[in-house]
Short mmCIF file of C-alpha atoms and ligand atoms in Angstrom, two decimals:
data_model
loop_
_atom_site.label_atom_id
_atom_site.label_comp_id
_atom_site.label_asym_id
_atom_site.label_seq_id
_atom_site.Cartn_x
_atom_site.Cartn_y
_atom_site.Cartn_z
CA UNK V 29 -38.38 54.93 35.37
CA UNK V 30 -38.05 55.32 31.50
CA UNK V 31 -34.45 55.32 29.93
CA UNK V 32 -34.66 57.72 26.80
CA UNK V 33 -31.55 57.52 23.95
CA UNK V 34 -29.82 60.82 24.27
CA UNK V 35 -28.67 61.41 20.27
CA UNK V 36 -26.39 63.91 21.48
CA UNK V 37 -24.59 61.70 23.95
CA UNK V 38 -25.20 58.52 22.09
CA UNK V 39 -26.38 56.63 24.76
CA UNK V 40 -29.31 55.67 27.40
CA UNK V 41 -29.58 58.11 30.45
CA UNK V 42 -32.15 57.79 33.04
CA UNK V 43 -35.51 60.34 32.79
CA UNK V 44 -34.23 62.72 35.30
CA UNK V 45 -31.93 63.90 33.32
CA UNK V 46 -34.42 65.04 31.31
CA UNK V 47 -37.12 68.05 30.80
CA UNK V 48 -39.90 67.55 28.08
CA UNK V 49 -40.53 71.21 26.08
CA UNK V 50 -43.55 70.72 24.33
CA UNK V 51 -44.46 70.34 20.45
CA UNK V 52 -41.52 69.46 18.08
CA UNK V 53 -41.06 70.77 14.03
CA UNK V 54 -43.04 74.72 14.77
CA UNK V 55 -41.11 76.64 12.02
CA UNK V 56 -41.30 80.38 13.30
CA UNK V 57 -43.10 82.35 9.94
CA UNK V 58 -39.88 83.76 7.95
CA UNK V 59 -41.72 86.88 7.58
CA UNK V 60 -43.78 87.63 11.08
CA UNK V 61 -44.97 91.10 9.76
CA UNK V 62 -46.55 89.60 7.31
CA UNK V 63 -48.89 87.48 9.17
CA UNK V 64 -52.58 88.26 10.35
CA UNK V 65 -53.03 88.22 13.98
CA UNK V 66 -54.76 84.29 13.63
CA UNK V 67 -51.87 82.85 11.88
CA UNK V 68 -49.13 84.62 14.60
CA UNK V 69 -51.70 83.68 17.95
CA UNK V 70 -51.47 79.77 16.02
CA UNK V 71 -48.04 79.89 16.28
CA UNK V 72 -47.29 81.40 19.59
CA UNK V 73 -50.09 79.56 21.54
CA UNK V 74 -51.77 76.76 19.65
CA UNK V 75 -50.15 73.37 20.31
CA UNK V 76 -51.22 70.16 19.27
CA UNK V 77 -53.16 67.55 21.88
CA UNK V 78 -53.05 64.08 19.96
CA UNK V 79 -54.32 60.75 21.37
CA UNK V 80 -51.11 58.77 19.67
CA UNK V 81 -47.65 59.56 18.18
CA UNK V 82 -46.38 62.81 19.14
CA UNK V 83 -43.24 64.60 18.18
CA UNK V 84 -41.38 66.55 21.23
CA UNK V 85 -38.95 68.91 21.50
CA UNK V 86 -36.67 67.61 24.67
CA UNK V 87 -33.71 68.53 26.73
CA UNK V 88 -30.88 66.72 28.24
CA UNK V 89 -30.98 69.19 30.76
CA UNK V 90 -28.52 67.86 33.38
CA UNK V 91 -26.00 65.95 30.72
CA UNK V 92 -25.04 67.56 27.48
CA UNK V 93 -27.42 70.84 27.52
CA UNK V 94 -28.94 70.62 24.05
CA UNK V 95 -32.05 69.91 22.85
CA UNK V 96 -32.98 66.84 20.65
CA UNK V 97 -36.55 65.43 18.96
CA UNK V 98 -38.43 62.36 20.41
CA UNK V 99 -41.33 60.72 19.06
CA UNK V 100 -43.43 59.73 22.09
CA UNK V 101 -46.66 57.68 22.35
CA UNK V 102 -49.14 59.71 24.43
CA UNK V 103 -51.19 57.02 25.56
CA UNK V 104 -48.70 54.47 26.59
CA UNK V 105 -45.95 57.13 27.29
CA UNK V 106 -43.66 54.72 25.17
CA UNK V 107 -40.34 56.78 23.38
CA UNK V 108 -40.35 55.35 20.15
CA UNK V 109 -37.30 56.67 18.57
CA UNK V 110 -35.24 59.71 19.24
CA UNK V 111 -33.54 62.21 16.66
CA UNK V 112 -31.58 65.46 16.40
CA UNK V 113 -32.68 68.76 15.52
CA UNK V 114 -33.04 69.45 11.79
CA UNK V 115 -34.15 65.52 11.10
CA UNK V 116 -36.99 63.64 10.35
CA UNK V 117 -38.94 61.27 12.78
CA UNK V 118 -38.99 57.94 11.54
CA UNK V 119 -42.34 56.73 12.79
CA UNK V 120 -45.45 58.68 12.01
CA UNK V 121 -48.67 58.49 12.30
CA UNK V 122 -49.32 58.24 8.89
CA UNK V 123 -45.76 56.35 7.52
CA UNK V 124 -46.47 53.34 10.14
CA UNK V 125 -49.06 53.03 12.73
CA UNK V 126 -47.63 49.83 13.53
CA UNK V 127 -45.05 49.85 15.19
CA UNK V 128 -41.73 49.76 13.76
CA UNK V 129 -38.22 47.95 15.68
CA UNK V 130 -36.48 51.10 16.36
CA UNK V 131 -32.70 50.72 17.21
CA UNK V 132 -32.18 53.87 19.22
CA UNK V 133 -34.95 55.60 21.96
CA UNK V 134 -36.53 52.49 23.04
CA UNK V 135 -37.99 52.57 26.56
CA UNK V 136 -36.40 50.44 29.10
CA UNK E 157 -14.73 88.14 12.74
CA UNK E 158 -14.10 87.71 16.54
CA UNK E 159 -14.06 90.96 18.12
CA UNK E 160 -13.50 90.07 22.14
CA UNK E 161 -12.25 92.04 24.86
CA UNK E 162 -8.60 89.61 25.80
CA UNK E 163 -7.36 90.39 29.50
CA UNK E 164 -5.59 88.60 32.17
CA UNK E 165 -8.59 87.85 34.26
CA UNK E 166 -6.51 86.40 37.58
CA UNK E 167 -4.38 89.25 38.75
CA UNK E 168 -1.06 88.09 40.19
CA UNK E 169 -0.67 89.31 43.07
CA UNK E 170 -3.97 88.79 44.88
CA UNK E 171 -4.30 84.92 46.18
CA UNK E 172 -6.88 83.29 44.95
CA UNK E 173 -9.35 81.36 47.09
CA UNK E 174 -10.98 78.23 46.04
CA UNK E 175 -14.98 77.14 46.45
CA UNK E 176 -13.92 75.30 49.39
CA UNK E 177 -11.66 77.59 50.94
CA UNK E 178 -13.99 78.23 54.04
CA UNK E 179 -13.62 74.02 54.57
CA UNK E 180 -10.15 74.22 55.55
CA UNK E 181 -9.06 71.31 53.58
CA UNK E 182 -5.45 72.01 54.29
CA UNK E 183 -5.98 71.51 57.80
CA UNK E 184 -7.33 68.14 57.70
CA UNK E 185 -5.01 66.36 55.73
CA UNK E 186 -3.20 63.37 57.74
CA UNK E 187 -6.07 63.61 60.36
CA UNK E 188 -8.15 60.63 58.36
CA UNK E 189 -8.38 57.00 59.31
CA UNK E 190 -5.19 54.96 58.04
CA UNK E 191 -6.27 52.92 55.02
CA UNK E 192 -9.45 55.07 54.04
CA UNK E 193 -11.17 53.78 51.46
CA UNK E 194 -11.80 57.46 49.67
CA UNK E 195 -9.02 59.83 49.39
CA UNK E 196 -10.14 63.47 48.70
CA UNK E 197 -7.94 66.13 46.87
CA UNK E 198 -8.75 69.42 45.61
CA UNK E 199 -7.15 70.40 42.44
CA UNK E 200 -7.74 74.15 43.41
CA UNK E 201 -7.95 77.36 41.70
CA UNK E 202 -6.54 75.59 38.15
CA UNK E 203 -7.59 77.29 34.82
CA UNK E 204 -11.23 76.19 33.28
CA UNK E 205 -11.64 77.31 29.76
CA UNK E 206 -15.01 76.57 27.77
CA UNK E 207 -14.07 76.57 24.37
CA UNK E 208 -17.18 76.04 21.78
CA UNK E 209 -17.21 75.86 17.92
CA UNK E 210 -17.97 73.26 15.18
CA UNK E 211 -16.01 70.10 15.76
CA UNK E 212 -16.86 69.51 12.20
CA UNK E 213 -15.12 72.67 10.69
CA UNK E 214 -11.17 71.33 10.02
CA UNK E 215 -10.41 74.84 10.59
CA UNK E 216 -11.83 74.72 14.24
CA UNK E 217 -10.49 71.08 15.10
CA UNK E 218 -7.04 71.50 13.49
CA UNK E 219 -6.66 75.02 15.44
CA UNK E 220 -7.69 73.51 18.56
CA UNK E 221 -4.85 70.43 17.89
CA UNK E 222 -2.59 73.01 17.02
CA UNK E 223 -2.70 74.96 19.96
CA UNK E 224 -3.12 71.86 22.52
CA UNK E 225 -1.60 69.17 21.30
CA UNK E 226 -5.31 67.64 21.50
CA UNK E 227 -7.50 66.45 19.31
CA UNK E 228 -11.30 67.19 20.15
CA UNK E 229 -12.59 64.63 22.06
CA UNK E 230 -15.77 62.77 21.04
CA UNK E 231 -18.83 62.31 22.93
CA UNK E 232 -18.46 61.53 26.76
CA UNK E 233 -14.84 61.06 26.25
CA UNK E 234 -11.64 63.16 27.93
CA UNK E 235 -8.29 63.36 26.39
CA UNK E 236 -5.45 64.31 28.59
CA UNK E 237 -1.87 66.19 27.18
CA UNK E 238 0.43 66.62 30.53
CA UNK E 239 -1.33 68.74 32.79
CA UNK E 240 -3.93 69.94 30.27
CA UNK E 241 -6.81 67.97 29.70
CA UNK E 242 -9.79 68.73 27.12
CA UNK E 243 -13.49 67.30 27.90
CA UNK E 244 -16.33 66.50 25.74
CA UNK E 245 -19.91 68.22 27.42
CA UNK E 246 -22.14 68.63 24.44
CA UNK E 247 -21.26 68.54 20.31
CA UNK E 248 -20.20 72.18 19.88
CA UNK E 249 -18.94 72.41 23.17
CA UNK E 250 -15.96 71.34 25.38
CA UNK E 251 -13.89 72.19 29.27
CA UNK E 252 -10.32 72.57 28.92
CA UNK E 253 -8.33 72.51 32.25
CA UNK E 254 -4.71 73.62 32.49
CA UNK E 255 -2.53 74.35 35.24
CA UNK E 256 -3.02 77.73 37.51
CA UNK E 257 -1.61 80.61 35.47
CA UNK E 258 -1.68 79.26 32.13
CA UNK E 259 -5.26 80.01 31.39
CA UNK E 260 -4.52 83.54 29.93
CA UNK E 261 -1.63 82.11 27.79
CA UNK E 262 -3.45 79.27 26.63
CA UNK E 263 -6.46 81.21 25.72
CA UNK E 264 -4.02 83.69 23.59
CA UNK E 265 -2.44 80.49 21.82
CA UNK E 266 -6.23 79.07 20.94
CA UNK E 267 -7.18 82.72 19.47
CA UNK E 268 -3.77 83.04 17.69
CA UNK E 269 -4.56 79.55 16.14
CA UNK E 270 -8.41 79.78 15.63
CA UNK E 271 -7.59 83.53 13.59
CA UNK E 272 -10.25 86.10 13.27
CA UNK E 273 -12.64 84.43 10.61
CA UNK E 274 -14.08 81.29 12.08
CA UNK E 275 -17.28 81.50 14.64
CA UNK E 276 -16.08 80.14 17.92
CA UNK E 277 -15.63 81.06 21.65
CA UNK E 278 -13.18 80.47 24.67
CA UNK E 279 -14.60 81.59 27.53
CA UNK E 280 -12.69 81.78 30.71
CA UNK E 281 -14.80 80.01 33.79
CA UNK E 282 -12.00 79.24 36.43
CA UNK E 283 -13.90 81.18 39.09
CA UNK E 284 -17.16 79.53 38.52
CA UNK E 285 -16.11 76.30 39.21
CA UNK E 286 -13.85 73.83 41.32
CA UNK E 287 -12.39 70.39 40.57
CA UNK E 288 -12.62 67.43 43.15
CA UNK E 289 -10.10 64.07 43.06
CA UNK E 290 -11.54 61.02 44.53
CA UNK E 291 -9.05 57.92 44.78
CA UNK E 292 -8.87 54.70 46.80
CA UNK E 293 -11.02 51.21 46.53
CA UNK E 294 -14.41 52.48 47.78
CA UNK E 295 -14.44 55.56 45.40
CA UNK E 296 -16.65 53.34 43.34
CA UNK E 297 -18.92 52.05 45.98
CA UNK E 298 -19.32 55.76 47.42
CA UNK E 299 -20.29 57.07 43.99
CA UNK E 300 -22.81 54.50 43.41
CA UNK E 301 -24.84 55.68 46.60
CA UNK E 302 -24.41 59.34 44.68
CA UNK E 303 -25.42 58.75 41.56
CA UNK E 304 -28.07 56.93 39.70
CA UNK E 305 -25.59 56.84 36.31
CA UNK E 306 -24.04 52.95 36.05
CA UNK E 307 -20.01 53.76 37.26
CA UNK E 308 -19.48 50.00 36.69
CA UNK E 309 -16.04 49.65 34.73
CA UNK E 310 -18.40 47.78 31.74
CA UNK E 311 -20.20 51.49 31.31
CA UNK E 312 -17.25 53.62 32.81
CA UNK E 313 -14.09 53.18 31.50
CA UNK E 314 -11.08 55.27 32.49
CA UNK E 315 -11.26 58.26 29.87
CA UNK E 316 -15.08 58.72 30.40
CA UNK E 317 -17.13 61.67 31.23
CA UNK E 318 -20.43 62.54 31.59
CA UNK E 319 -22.49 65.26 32.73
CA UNK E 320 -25.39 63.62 35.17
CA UNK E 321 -27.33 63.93 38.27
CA UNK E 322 -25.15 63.72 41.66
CA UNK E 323 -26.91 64.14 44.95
CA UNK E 324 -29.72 65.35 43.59
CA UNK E 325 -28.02 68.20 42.21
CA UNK E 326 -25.66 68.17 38.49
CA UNK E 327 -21.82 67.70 38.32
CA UNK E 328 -19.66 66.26 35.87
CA UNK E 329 -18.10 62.96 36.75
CA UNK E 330 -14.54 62.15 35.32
CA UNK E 331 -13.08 58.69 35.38
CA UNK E 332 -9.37 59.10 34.84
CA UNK E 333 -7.62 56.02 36.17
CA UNK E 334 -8.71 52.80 37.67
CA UNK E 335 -9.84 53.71 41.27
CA UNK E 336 -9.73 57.60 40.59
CA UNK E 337 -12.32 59.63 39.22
CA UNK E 338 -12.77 63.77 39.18
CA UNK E 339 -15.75 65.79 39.74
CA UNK E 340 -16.47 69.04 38.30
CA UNK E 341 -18.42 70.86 40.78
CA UNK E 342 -20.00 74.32 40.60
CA UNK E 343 -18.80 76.94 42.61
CA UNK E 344 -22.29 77.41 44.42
CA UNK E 345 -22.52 73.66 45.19
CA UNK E 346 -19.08 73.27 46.18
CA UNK E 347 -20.02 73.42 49.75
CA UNK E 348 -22.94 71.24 49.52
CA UNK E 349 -20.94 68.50 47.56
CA UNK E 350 -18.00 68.50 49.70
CA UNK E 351 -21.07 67.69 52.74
CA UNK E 352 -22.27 65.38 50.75
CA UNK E 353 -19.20 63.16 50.17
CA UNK E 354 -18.21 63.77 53.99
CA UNK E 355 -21.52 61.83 54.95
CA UNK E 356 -21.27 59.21 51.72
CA UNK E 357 -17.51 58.52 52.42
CA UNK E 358 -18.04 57.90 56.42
CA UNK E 359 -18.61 54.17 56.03
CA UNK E 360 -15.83 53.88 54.11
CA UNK E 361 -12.78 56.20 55.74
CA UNK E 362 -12.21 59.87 53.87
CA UNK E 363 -8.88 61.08 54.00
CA UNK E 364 -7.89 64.12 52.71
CA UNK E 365 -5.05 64.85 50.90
CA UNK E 366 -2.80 68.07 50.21
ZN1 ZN Q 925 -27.13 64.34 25.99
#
C-alpha cells in the first residue's frame, strides 16, 4: 500500500484515503463561446496518456475533502512529489528526468 | 454581503432524539463488566456548527477569536474553550461544538462578529451528526483493530484530529486526553458504528456510561 503526502493535512495518510481524478493543470478556455467545436471537444474529452511523469488532480476524499496536485510516475506508479492547487510541480519531464530527492510525496 | 435566512433551527419544546436513540443507551448504563476496558458515552444532541472562511483573512480569524474565545486551529489540531471546542477538517473549513441550546446564540455572536462584508459561512449541522466518547485503557487497542491511521501517542497526541477511514466507513477521530478520544460519527452510520464498537470492544469489557 502506497502512503501519499497530503499538502493539505501536512502529513502521510494511507491510499485509501484517497481517489485519483484524472489530468492535473486543464485551464477551462476564459471565453468558451469563442471556441470552435475541436478546441471545446479537446478540452472536455481529450486527456493525456503518457508513458512517464504525469501530473494528477487528487482527492483526500475521506480526510480533509479538498483536492491537491501529485506528480505520479505511470510506469512505476511511484508519487514523486505532491503540491496544492494553483502551484507548480517540481519535477517534470522536461526540468529533470532524473530523479530529484523530493522532501514531501515520497512513496512508502 | 451575507444575505442568510437566521432562525432557531431546534424548537424548544419538542425533545430531541439523538442518532442512537433507538439503542437505548440509557438503559444499559451500569449493566457492563466492572473494570471494562472501553467506556462509551454519548455526548447527545449538542450543537455542531461548520463554520468556513479564509483562515488567512485577519478579518475572518480575529472575528472567529472574538466571538469564541478561540483561535483557529491549524491543521489536524482541536482547541477546546470550556464546553466549546473548535476543530480543524480542511484549510477553509472547521466543526465547532457547543453545548445543547447554544448553537443559535453562538451562531448570532459569529455573524455579529464576522459583519456583512467578508465571504464566509456557519452552517448549522447538529442533526446530521452525533458525537461518541471512548475512555478507559483499551480505547487504544480497540481503535487500532478500527482503523488503519497510527493512534500511537508518537503520531496522536492529545489535541489531534483527523478525518480517516474507520470500519471501512469515514469518521473523525478526536484525541482529547490521555486514554479518551471522541468520534464524530454521521447520523446515517451512527447505528452501524455503535455495532461496530459493540463487537471491537467485546474482548476488552464496554461499559456504557450516562
Ligand atoms: Zn488532507
Amino acid at each position: 500500500m502506497l502512503h501519499i503526502f497530503c499538502p493539505h493535512c501536512g502529513e502521510l495518510r494511507s491510499e485509501e484515503e484517497f481517489h485519483a481524478a484524472g489530468q492535473a493543470h486543464i485551464a477551462r478556455p476564459l471565453d468558451p463561446n469563442a471556441c470552435t467545436d475541436e478546441e471545446w471537444g479537446d478540452y472536455l474529452f481529450f486527456r493525456d496518456n503518457p508513458r512517464g511523469l504525469h501530473h494528477e488532480l487528487w482527492l483526500h476524499a475521506a480526510g480533509c475533502r479538498k483536492y491537491f496536485n501529485a506528480t505520479r510516475h505511470t510506469i512505476s506508479y511511484e508519487i514523486l512529489e505532491t503540491y496544492k492547487i494553483g502551484e507548480k510541480p517540481s519535477v517534470t519531464e522536461a526540468g529533470g528526468s532524473e530523479k530529484k530527492p523530493v522532501a514531501k510525496g515520497v512513496t512508502a | 454581503m451575507t444575505a442568510v435566512n437566521v432562525y432557531k433551527q431546534r424548537p424548544d419544546k419538542i425533545e430531541g432524539q439523538s442518532p442512537l436513540h433507538h439503542a437505548g443507551l440509557a438503559e444499559l448504563v451500569g449493566k457492563g463488566k466492572s473494570g471494562a476496558g472501553v467506556h462509551l458515552r454519548e455526548k447527545k444532541l449538542l450543537g455542531h456548527l461548520t463554520l468556513r472562511g479564509d483562515a488567512k483573512d485577519p478579518a475572518f480569524a480575529g472575528g472567529v477569536h472574538k466571538a469564541l474565545g478561540v483561535e483557529l486551529p491549524v491543521a489536524l489540531t482541536l482547541v477546546a474553550n470550556g464546553s466549546l471546542s473548535l476543530q480543524w477538517l480542511a484549510p477553509d473549513e472547521w466543526l465547532l461544538i457547543v453545548p445543547r441550546g447554544e448553537e443559535f446564540a453562538t451562531e448570532k455572536r459569529l455573524r455579529e462578529a464576522l459583519g456583512n462584508e467578508l465571504h464566509y459561512a456557519v452552517v448549522n449541522v447538529s442533526g446530521g451528526q452525533t458525537l461518541l466518547e471512548l475512555s478507559g485503557p483499551k480505547v487504544r487497542e480497540m481503535l487500532m483493530k478500527s482503523t488503519s491511521y497510527d493512534v500511537h501517542p508518537s503520531n496522536f497526541p492529545v489535541g489531534k484530529a483527523v478525518g480517516t477511514h474507520f470500519a471501512k466507513t469515514q469518521l473523525v477521530i478526536r484525541h482529547t486526553a490521555e486514554e479518551t478520544w471522541e468520534l464524530v460519527v454521521r447520523r446515517s452510520f451512527a447505528d452501524y458504528i455503535w455495532l461496530w464498537l459493540q463487537d471491537a470492544s467485546a474482548e476488552f469489557g464496554l461499559a456504557i456510561e450516562a
